[in-house]
Coordinates of C-alpha atoms in Angstrom, one line a residue:
T207 CA -0.1 0.1 0.1
V208 CA 1.4 3.3 -0.8
P209 CA 0.4 6.0 1.6
V210 CA -1.4 8.9 0.1
G211 CA 0.1 12.4 1.0
R212 CA 3.4 10.7 2.2
A213 CA 7.4 10.7 0.7
L214 CA 8.3 7.4 -0.3
K215 CA 11.6 6.2 0.7
H216 CA 14.0 5.9 -2.3
A217 CA 17.8 4.5 -1.8
S218 CA 20.2 4.4 -4.6
A219 CA 23.6 3.3 -5.1
V220 CA 26.4 2.9 -7.8
L221 CA 27.6 -0.9 -7.3
P222 CA 30.5 -2.2 -8.9
F223 CA 29.7 -4.6 -12.1
E224 CA 30.8 -7.8 -10.4
R225 CA 29.0 -7.3 -7.3
L226 CA 25.7 -7.0 -9.4
R227 CA 27.2 -9.8 -12.1
P228 CA 25.2 -12.9 -10.0
Q229 CA 21.7 -11.0 -10.3
I230 CA 22.3 -10.2 -14.1
E231 CA 23.3 -13.7 -14.8
D232 CA 20.2 -14.6 -13.3
Q233 CA 18.0 -12.6 -15.5
S234 CA 16.0 -14.3 -18.7
F235 CA 16.6 -11.8 -21.1
V236 CA 19.2 -8.8 -20.6
A237 CA 19.7 -5.8 -22.7
L238 CA 21.8 -2.5 -22.9
S239 CA 20.3 0.8 -24.1
R240 CA 20.9 4.3 -24.2
C241 CA 20.6 6.5 -21.1
P242 CA 17.8 9.1 -21.2
C243 CA 19.5 11.1 -18.6
R244 CA 22.5 11.4 -20.9
Q245 CA 20.6 11.7 -23.8
I246 CA 18.4 14.6 -22.8
K247 CA 21.9 16.5 -21.3
H248 CA 23.5 16.1 -24.8
A249 CA 20.4 17.2 -26.6
V250 CA 20.7 20.9 -24.8
G251 CA 24.4 21.0 -24.9
E252 CA 25.3 19.8 -21.5
G253 CA 26.7 16.4 -22.7
C254 CA 29.6 14.6 -20.1
G255 CA 31.1 12.7 -22.9
R256 CA 30.8 9.6 -21.5
S257 CA 29.1 6.5 -23.5
L258 CA 25.2 6.8 -23.9
E259 CA 24.6 3.1 -23.7
V260 CA 24.8 2.3 -20.1
C261 CA 21.3 1.0 -18.7
F262 CA 20.7 -2.4 -18.2
N263 CA 16.8 -3.9 -19.0
F264 CA 15.7 -7.3 -18.0
G265 CA 13.3 -9.4 -18.8
S266 CA 10.1 -8.3 -20.5
L267 CA 11.2 -4.6 -20.6
A268 CA 14.5 -5.7 -22.3
R269 CA 12.9 -7.8 -24.8
H270 CA 10.4 -4.5 -25.9
L271 CA 13.9 -2.2 -26.1
V272 CA 15.1 -4.7 -28.3
D273 CA 12.4 -5.0 -30.5
Q274 CA 11.7 -1.4 -31.0
G275 CA 15.5 -1.4 -31.8
M276 CA 16.1 0.8 -28.6
G277 CA 18.4 -1.8 -27.0
R278 CA 20.5 -4.7 -27.9
E279 CA 20.6 -8.1 -26.3
V280 CA 23.8 -9.0 -24.2
S281 CA 25.1 -11.9 -22.4
V282 CA 27.6 -11.5 -19.5
R283 CA 27.9 -15.5 -18.8
G284 CA 31.1 -16.5 -18.8
R285 CA 33.1 -13.7 -19.9
G286 CA 35.9 -11.4 -17.8
A287 CA 35.3 -8.4 -15.6
G288 CA 33.1 -5.7 -17.1
A289 CA 32.7 -7.7 -20.2
L290 CA 29.5 -7.8 -22.4
C291 CA 28.7 -10.1 -25.4
G292 CA 26.6 -8.4 -27.7
K293 CA 24.3 -10.9 -29.6
H294 CA 23.1 -10.2 -33.1

């Protein structure tokens, strides 16, 4: 139940890839897509110059993004630290 008129607590953290690897490998379908935050900043001339393709997506959302040409399927199983294998 979401309380009306009350703020929800939200915690976020940036974690190293190796710490997330087990959870990512457990997903049925994994895709990378462009970061909408970075795309917006780039569009208004405030880009950071870093890669745009950094957002992991999972399951049905990942499949939808790939089907619509907005992401690409990737695999991390059996790869070295930080390596991603694109599927074509």
